[in-house]
Coordinates of C-alpha atoms in Angstrom, one line a residue:
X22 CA 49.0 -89.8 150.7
X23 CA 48.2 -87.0 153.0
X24 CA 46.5 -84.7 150.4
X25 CA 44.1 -88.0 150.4
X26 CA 43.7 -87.8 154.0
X27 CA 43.1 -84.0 153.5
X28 CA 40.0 -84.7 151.9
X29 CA 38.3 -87.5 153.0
X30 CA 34.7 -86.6 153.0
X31 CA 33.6 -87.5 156.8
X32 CA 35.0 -87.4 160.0
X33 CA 36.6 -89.9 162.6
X34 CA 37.6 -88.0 165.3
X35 CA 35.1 -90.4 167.7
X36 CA 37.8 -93.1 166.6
X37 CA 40.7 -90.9 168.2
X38 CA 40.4 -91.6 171.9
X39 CA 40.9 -95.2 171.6
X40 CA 44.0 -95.2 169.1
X41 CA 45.7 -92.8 170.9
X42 CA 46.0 -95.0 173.6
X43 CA 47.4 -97.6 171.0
X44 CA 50.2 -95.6 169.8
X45 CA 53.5 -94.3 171.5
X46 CA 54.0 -90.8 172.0
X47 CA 56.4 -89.4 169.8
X48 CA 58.1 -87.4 173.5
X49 CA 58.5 -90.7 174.8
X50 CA 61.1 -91.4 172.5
X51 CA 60.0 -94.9 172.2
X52 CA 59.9 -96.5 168.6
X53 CA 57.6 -99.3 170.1
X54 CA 54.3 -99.8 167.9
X55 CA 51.4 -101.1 169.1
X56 CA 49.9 -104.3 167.8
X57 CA 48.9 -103.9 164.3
X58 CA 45.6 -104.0 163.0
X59 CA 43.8 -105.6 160.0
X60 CA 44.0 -103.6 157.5
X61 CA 41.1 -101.4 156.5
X62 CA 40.2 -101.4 160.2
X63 CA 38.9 -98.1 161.6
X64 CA 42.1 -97.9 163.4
X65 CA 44.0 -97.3 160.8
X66 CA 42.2 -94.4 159.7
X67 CA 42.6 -92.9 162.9
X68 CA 46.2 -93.6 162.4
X69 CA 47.0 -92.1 159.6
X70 CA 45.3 -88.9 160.5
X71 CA 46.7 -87.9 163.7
X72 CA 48.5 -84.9 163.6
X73 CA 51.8 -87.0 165.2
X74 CA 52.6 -88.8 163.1
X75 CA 53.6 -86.0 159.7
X76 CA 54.5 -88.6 157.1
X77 CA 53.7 -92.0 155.3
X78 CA 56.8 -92.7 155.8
X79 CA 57.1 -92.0 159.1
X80 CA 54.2 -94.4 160.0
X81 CA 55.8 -96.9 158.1
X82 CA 59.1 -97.3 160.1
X83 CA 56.8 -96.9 163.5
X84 CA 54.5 -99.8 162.6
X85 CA 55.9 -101.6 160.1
X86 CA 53.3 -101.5 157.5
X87 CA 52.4 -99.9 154.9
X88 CA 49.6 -98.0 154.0
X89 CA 47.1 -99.1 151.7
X90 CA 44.9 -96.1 150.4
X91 CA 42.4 -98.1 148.8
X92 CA 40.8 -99.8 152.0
X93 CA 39.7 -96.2 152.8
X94 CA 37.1 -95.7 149.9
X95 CA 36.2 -98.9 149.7
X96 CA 34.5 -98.5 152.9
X97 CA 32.8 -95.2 152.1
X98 CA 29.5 -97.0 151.6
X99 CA 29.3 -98.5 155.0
X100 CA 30.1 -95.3 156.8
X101 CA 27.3 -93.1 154.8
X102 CA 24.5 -92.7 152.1
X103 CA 24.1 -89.6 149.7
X104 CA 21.5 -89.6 147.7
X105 CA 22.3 -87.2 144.9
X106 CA 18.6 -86.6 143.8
X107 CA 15.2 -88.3 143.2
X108 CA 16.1 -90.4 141.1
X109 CA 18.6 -91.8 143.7
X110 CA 16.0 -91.7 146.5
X111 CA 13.8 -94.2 144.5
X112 CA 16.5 -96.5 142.1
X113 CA 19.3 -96.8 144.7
X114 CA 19.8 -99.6 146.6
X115 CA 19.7 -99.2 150.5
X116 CA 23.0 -98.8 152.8
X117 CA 24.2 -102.0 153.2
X118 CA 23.4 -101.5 157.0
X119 CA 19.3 -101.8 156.2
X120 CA 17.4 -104.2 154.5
X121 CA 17.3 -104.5 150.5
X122 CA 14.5 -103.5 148.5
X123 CA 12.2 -106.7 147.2
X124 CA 11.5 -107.2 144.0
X125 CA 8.1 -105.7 143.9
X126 CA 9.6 -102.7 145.9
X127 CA 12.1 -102.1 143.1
X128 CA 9.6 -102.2 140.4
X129 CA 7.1 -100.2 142.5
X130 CA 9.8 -97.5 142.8
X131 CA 11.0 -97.8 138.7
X132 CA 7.6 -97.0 137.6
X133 CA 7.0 -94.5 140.2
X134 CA 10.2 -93.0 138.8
X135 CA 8.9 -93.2 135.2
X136 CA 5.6 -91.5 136.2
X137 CA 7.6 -88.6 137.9
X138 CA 9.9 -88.2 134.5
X139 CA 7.0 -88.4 132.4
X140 CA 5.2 -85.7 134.9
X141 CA 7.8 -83.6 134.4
X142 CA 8.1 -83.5 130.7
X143 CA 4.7 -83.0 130.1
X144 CA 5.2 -80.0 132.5
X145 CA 8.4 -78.7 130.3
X146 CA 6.8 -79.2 126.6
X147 CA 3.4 -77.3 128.4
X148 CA 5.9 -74.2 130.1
X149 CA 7.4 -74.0 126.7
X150 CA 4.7 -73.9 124.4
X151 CA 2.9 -71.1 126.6
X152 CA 6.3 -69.4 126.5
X153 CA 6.1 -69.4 122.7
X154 CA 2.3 -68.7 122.7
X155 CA 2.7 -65.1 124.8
X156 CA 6.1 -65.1 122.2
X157 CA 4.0 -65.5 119.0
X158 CA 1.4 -62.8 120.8
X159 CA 3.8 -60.1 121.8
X160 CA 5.3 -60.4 118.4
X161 CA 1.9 -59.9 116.9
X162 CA 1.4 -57.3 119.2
X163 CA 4.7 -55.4 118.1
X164 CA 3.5 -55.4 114.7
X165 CA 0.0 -54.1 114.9
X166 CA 1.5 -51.4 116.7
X167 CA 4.0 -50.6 114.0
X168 CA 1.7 -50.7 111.8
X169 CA -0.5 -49.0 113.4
X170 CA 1.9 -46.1 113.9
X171 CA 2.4 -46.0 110.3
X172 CA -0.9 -45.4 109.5
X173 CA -1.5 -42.7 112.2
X174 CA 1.5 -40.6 111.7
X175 CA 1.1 -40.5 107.8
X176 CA -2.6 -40.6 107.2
X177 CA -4.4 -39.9 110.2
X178 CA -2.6 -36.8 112.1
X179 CA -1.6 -34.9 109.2
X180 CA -5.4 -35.3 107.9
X181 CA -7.2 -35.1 111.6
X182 CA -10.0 -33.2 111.2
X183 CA -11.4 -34.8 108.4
X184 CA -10.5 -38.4 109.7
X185 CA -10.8 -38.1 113.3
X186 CA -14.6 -39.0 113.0
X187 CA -14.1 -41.9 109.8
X188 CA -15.4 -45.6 110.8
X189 CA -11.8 -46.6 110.4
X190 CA -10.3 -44.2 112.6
X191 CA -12.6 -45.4 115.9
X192 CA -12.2 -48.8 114.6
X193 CA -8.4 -48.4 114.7
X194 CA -8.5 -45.9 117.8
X195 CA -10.6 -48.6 119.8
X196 CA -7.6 -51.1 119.6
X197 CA -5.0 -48.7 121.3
X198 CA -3.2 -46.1 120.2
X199 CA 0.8 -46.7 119.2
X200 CA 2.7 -45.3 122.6
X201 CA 4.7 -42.9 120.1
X202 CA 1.7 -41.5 119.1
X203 CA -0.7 -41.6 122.3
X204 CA -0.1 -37.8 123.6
X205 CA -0.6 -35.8 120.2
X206 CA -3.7 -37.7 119.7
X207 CA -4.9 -37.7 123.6
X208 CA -3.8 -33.6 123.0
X209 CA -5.5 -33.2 119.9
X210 CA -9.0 -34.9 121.2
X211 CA -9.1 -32.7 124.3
X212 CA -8.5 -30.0 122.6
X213 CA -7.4 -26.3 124.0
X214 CA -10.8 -24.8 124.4
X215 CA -9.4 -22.2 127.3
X216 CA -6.9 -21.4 125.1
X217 CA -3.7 -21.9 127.4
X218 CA -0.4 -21.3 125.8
X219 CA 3.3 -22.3 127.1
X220 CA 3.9 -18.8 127.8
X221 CA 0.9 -18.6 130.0
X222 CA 1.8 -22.1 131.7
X223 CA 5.4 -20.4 132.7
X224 CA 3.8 -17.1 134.3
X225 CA 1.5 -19.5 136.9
X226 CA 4.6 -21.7 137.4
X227 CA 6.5 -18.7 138.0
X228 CA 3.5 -17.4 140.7
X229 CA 3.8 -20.8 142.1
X230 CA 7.6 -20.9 142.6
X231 CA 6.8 -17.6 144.4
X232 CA 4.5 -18.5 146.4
X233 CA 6.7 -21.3 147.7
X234 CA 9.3 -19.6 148.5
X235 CA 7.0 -17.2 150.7
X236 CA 5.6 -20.8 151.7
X237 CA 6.3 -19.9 155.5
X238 CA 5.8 -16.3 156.0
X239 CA 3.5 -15.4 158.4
X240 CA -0.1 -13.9 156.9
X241 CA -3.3 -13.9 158.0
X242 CA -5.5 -16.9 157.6
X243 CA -8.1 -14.3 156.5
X244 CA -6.7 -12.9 153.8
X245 CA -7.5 -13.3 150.5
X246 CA -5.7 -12.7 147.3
X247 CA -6.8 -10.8 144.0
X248 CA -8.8 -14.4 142.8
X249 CA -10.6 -14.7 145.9
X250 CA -8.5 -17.8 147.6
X251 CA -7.8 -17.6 150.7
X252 CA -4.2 -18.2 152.0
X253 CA -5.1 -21.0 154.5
X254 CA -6.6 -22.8 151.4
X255 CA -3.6 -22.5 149.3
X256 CA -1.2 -23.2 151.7
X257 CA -2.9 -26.4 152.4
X258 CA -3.1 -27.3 149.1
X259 CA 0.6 -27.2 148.4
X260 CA 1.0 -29.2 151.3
X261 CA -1.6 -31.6 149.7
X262 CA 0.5 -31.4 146.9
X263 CA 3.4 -32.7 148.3
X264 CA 2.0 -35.6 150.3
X265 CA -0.1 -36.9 147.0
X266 CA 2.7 -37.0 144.8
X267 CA 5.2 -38.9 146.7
X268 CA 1.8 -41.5 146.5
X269 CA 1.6 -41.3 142.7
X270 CA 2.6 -44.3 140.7
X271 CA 5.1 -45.4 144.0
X272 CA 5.9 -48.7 142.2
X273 CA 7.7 -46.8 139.4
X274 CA 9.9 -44.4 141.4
X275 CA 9.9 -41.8 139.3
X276 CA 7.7 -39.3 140.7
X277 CA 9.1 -39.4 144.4
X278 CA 11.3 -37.4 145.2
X279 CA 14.3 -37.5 143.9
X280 CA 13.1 -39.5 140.8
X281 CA 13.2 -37.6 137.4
X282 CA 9.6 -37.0 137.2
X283 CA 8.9 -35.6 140.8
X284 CA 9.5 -31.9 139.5
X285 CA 8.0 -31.8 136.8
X286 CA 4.8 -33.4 138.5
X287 CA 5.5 -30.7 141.4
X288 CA 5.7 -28.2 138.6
X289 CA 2.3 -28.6 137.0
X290 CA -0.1 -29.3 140.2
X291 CA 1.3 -26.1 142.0
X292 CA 0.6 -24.3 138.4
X293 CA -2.5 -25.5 138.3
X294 CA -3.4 -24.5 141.8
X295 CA -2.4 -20.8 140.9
X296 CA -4.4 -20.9 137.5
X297 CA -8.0 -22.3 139.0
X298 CA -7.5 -21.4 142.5
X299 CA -11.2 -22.2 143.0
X300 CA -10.6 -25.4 142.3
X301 CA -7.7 -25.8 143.8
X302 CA -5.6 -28.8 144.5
X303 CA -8.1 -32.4 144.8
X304 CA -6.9 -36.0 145.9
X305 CA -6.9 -37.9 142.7
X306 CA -5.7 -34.8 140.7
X307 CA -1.6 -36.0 140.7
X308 CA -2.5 -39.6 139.4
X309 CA -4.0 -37.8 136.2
X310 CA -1.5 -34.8 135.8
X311 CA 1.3 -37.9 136.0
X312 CA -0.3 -40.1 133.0
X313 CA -0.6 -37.0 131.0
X314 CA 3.2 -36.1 131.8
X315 CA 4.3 -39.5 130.9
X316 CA 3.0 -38.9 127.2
X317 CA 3.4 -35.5 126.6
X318 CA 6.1 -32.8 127.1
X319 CA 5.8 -30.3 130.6
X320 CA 3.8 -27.4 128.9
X321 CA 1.6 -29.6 126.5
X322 CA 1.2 -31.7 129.6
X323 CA -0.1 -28.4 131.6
X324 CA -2.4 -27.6 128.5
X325 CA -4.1 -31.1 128.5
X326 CA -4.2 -31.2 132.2
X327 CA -6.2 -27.6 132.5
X328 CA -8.5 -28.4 130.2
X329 CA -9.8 -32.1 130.7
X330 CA -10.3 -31.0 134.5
X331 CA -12.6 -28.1 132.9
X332 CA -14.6 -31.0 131.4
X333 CA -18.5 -31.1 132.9
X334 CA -17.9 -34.8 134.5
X335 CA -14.5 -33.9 135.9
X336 CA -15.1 -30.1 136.9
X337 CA -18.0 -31.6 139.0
X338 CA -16.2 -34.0 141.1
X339 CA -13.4 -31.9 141.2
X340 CA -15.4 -28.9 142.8
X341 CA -17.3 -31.6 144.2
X342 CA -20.6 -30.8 143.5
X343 CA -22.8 -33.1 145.2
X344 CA -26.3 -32.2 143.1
X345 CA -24.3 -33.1 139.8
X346 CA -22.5 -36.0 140.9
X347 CA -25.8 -37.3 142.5
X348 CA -26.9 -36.9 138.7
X349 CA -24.3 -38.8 137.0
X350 CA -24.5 -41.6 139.6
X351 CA -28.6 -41.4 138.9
X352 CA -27.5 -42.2 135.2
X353 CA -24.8 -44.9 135.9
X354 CA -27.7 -46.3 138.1
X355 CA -30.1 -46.4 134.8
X356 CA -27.1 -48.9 132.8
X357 CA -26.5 -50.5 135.4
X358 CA -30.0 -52.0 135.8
X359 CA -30.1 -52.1 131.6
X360 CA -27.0 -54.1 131.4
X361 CA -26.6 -56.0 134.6
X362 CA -29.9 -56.8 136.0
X363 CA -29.1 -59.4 138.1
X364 CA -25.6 -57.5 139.6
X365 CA -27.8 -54.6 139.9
X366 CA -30.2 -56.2 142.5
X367 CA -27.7 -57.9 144.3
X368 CA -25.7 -54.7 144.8
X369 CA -29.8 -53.1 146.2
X370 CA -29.4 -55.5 148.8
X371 CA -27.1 -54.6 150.6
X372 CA -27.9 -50.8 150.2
X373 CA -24.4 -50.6 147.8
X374 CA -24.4 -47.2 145.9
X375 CA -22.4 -46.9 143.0
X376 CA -20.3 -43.8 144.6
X377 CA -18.7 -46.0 146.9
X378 CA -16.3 -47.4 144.2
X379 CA -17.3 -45.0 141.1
X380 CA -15.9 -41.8 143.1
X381 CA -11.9 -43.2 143.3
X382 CA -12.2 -44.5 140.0
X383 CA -13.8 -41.0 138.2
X384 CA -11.1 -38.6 140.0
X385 CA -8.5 -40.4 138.8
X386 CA -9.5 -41.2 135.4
X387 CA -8.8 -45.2 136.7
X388 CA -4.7 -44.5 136.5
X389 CA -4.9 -45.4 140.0
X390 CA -7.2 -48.5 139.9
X391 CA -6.0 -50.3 136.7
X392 CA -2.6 -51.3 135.9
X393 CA -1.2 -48.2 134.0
X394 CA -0.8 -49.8 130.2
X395 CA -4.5 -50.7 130.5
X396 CA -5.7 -47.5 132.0
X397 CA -3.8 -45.6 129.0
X398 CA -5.7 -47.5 126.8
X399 CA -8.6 -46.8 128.9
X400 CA -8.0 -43.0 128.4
X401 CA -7.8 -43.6 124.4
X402 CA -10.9 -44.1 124.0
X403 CA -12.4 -42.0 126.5
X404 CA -10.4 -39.2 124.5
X405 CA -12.4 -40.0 121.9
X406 CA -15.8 -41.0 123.0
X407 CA -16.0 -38.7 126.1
X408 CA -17.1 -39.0 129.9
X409 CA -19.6 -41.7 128.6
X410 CA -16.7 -43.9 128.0
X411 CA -15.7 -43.5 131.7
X412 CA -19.4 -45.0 133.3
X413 CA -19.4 -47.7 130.5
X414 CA -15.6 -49.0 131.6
X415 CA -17.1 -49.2 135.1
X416 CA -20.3 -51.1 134.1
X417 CA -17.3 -53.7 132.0
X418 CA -15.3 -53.7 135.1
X419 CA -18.0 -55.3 136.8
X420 CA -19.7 -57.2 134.3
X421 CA -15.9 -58.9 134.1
X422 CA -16.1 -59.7 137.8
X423 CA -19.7 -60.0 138.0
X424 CA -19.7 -64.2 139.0
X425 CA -17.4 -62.8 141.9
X426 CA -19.2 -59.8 142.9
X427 CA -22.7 -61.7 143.2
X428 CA -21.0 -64.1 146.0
X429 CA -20.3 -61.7 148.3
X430 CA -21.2 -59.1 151.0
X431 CA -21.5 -55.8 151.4
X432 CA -17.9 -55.3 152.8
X433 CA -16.0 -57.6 150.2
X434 CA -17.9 -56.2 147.5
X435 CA -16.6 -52.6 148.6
X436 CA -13.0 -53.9 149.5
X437 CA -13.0 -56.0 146.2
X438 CA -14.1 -52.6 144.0
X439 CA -11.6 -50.3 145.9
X440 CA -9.0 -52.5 145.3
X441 CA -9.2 -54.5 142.2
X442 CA -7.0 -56.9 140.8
X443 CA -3.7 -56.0 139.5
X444 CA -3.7 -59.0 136.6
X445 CA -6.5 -58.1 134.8
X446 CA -6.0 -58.8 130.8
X447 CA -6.7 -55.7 128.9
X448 CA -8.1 -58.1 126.3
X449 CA -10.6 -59.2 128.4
X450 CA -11.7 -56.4 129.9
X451 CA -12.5 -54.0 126.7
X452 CA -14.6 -57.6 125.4
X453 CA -16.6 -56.7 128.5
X454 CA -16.5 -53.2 127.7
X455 CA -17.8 -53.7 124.1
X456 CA -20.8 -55.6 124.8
X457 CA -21.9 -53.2 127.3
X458 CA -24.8 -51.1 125.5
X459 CA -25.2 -47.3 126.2
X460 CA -29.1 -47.0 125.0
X461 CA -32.3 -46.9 127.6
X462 CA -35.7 -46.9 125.9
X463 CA -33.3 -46.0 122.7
X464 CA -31.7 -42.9 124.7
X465 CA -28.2 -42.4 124.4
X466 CA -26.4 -41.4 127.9
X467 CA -26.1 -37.7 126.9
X468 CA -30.2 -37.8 126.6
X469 CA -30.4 -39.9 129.6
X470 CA -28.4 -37.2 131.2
X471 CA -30.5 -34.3 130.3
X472 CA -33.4 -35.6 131.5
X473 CA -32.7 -36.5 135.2
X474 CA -31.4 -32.8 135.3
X475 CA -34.6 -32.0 136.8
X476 CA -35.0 -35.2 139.0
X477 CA -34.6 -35.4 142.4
X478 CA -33.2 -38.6 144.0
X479 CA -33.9 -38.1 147.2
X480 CA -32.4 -41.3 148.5
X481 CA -28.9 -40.3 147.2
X482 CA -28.6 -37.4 150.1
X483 CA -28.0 -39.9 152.7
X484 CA -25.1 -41.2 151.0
X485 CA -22.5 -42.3 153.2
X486 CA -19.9 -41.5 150.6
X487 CA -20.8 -38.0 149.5
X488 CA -21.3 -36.8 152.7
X489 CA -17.5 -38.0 154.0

C-alpha cells in the first residue's frame, strides 16, 4: 500500500492543512479518530500520506476503515489531463471538468488527424526515396571511380606520354581523376621543368630550419644575403608563414598547429621561401602548397609546389606584376563579354572589375573559394588544360549564379563573389563550365593573350584592387 502512495503521479499537499486538523496527533496519545469520510474523498488521500501515520494498518485501527486503493486512480482523470501526443490533442475527449467535443467537432478533429498522418507519410516515403536516390548515386559514383582507377593505373600511367593527349584520356580526365591516383597524375602534368630533386628540397629545408633557429638574433634590417633578400623581408615572411597556415583549411584541423599536417605544411612554405627568395612568401600560397600535400608525399609535394608557382599566370600574381595581371584580366574581360553578355554589362554598371573577385580565386588556385573535393577536381583539369582552365572556371562560376548576380548591387555582387556558397554541386558547376566557349573571332585564349601584349588598358590603372 505505501509503495502505491510512493508513486502517485501528482501532489496533494494543498489538502494537508485541513486534515491535519482532522486527525489526532500521535503525542497526544489519544486513539480518537475524527469523523470519517466518504470514501474516495480528498481526505483520504491526505490521510494516507501523512508521514504520522507509518502503516495501513496503523490507519486502520485509528479510523476504523479500511483503505480502498482503487478510489485513488479512479479519480486521476478529474485531477489532471496528459495528452501523450497529437494524436491525443485532437481524438481525446476533454477533462471531464470542460465541455465535450460536438459531433461536428469530433469529425472536424478525425479528418484533421487523417490529413496530418497522411502529411506525414507522404513526407517519410519522399525522405526515403531521396535517401535511396543520393544511395543509388554514391554507389554509382564508387564505381566509376573504381573503374576509373583501373583503367589509369594499368593503361594510362604506365603508357603516359603516348596517352596523356588521346581523346579518351581528356574525356576520362574531364570527369575526375580516382583520389588514389590524383597526385602522380597532377605530378606528372606539371611536370619538373626546374629540375628540383628531393635531395635539393632537404638542403633549402635545412637552410630554412636554420634560419629559424637564428629567427631572433639581432641583424641589420639592411643586410642582404648572397640571393639579394633582404633580412627584414624574410623575417617577415616567416612570420607570414605562420599566421597563413594556422588559416589554411581551419575546418579540417589538420594543418594547425598541432594537427599532423601543420609541419609538414611549415616545412615546405619556409623551403620555398629559401629556394625563390624573390618571390618570397605570398597570401594565398599555404592554401595551394596544402592541396598539393594532401595528394602527394612531402618532397614530391615541394617539387609540384616550386614549379606550378614558376608557371607564367601564377609567377605573375605571385610577384605581383601589375602590367601582366592587368593583361590576363584584359583577356578574361574579352570571354566575359563573348560568353555572358548580359552579366557582362550589368557588372559595367557598377564599375565592377573582374580583379575584385578573380585575384583571391587565381592565388589560391580556388582551394580556398570552393569546397575542397570540387576544387581538386577543379585542379584536374587545369593540370591538364593549363591556366586557361582557371579564367574559364570563373566565367562557369558566374554563369551558374548569373540569375543571382544580375539582381544585385555593387556591394552584394562583391560580398557574394568573395564569399561564395559552400553547397555548390560539382555536377552542376563543370555543366556551366563546359558550355562556356574559349574562342573570340575564332582565337583561342593563348592567341587572345598574345595579342593584347602590346595593349594598353588604360582604365585598369585606377583599379581599386591592384593598387591595395
Amino acid at each position: 500500500m505505501q509503495n502505491s502512495h510512493r508513486s502517485f503521479p501528482f501532489s496533494i499537499s494543498f489538502l494537508l492543512p485541513r486534515r491535519n486538523k482532522e486527525l489526532p496527533s500521535p503525542a497526544t496519545g489519544s486513539g480518537a479518530a475524527s469523523p470519517a469520510r466518504k470514501d474516495g474523498a480528498p481526505g483520504n488521500l491526505t490521510s494516507v500520506s501523512t508521514p504520522n501515520l507509518t502503516s495501513t494498518g496503523e490507519y486502520e485501527t485509528r479510523t476504523g476503515k479500511a483503505c480502498k486503493p482503487a478510489a485513488h486512480f479512479s479519480r486521476r482523470k478529474n485531477f489532471e489531463f496528459e495528452p501523450l501526443s497529437t494524436t491525443a490533442l485532437i481524438l481525446e475527449d476533454r477533462p471531464a471538468n470542460l465541455p465535450a467535443k460536438s459531433p461536428e467537432e469530433a469529425l472536424r478533429h478525425r479528418l484533421e488527424y487523417d490529413e496530418m498522418v497522411a502529411e506525414a507519410k507522404k513526407r517519410e516515403i519522399k525522405d526515403a526515396q531521396k535517401k535511396k536516390k543520393i544511395m543509388r548515386e554514391r554507389f554509382k559514383q564508387e564505381e566509376n571511380i573504381a573503374s576509373a582507377m583501373v583503367i589509369w593505373n594499368t593503361e594510362i600511367l604506365p603508357n603516359w606520354e603516348n596517352m596523356r593527349c588521346t581523346r579518351r584520356v581528356r574525356d576520362l580526365w574531364w570527369q575526375g581523376l580516382p583520389p588514389s591516383v590524383r597526385g602522380k597524375v597532377w605530378s606528372l602534368a606539371i611536370g619538373n621543368e626546374l629540375n628540383i630533386t628531393s635531395e635539393l628540397y632537404e638542403i633549402f629545408l635545412s637552410r630554412a630550419k636554420e634560419r629559424w633557429k637564428n629567427f631572433n638574433e639581432t641583424c641589420s634590417t639592411n643586410d642582404t644575403d648572397d640571393t639579394g633578400s633582404s633580412v627584414a623581408d624574410r623575417e617577415a615572411s616567416l612570420e607570414l608563414i605562420k599566421l597563413d597556415i594556422s588559416r589554411t583549411f581551419p575546418s579540417l584541423f589538420i594543418f594547425q598547429k598541432g594537427g599532423p599536417y601543420h609541419d609538414l605544411l611549415h616545412s615546405v612554405l619556409g623551403a620555398y621561401t629559401c629556394y625563390r627568395p624573390d618571390v618570397g612568401y605570398v597570401q594565398g600560397m599555404s592554401f595551394v602548397a596544402a592541396v598539393l600535400i594532401l595528394n602527394l608525399e612531402e618532397a614530391d609535394a615541394f617539387i609540384a609546389f616550386a614549379n606550378l608557382l614558376n608557371k607564367p599566370c601564377q609567377l605573375a600574381f605571385f610577384r605581383v606584376d601589375h602590367s601582366t595581371m592587368l593583361k590576363y584580366f584584359a583577356v578574361f574581360e574579352v570571354f566575359f563579354e563573348e560568353n555572358l553578355p548580359k552579366l557582362f554589362l550589368h557588372f559595367k554598371s557598377y564599375s565592377l572589375t573582374p580583379d575584385i573577385y578573380l585575384i583571391d580565386w587565381i592565388f589560391t588556385l580556388y582551394s580556398k573559394s570552393l569546397p575542397l573535393d570540387l576544387a581538386c577536381r577543379v585542379w584536374d583539369v587545369f593540370c591538364r588544360d593549363g591556366e586557361e582552365f582557371l579564367f574559364r572556371t570563373a566565367l562557369g562560376i558566374l554563369r551558374l549564379h548569373e540569375d543571382i548576380l544580375l539582381q544585385m548591387d555593387f556591394i552584394h555582387i562583391a560580398q557574394f563573389l568573395t564569399k561564395l556558397p559552400e553547397d555548390i554541386a560539382s555536377e552542376k558547376l563543370f555543366s556551366c563550365i563546359a558550355v562556356i566557349q574559349m574562342h573570340n573571332s575564332n582565337k583561342k585564349w593563348a592567341q587572345v593573350f598574345t595579342s593584347l601584349i602590346k595593349c594598353n588598358k588604360e582604365d585598369w590603372n585606377n583599379s581599386p584592387a591592384l593598387k591595395s
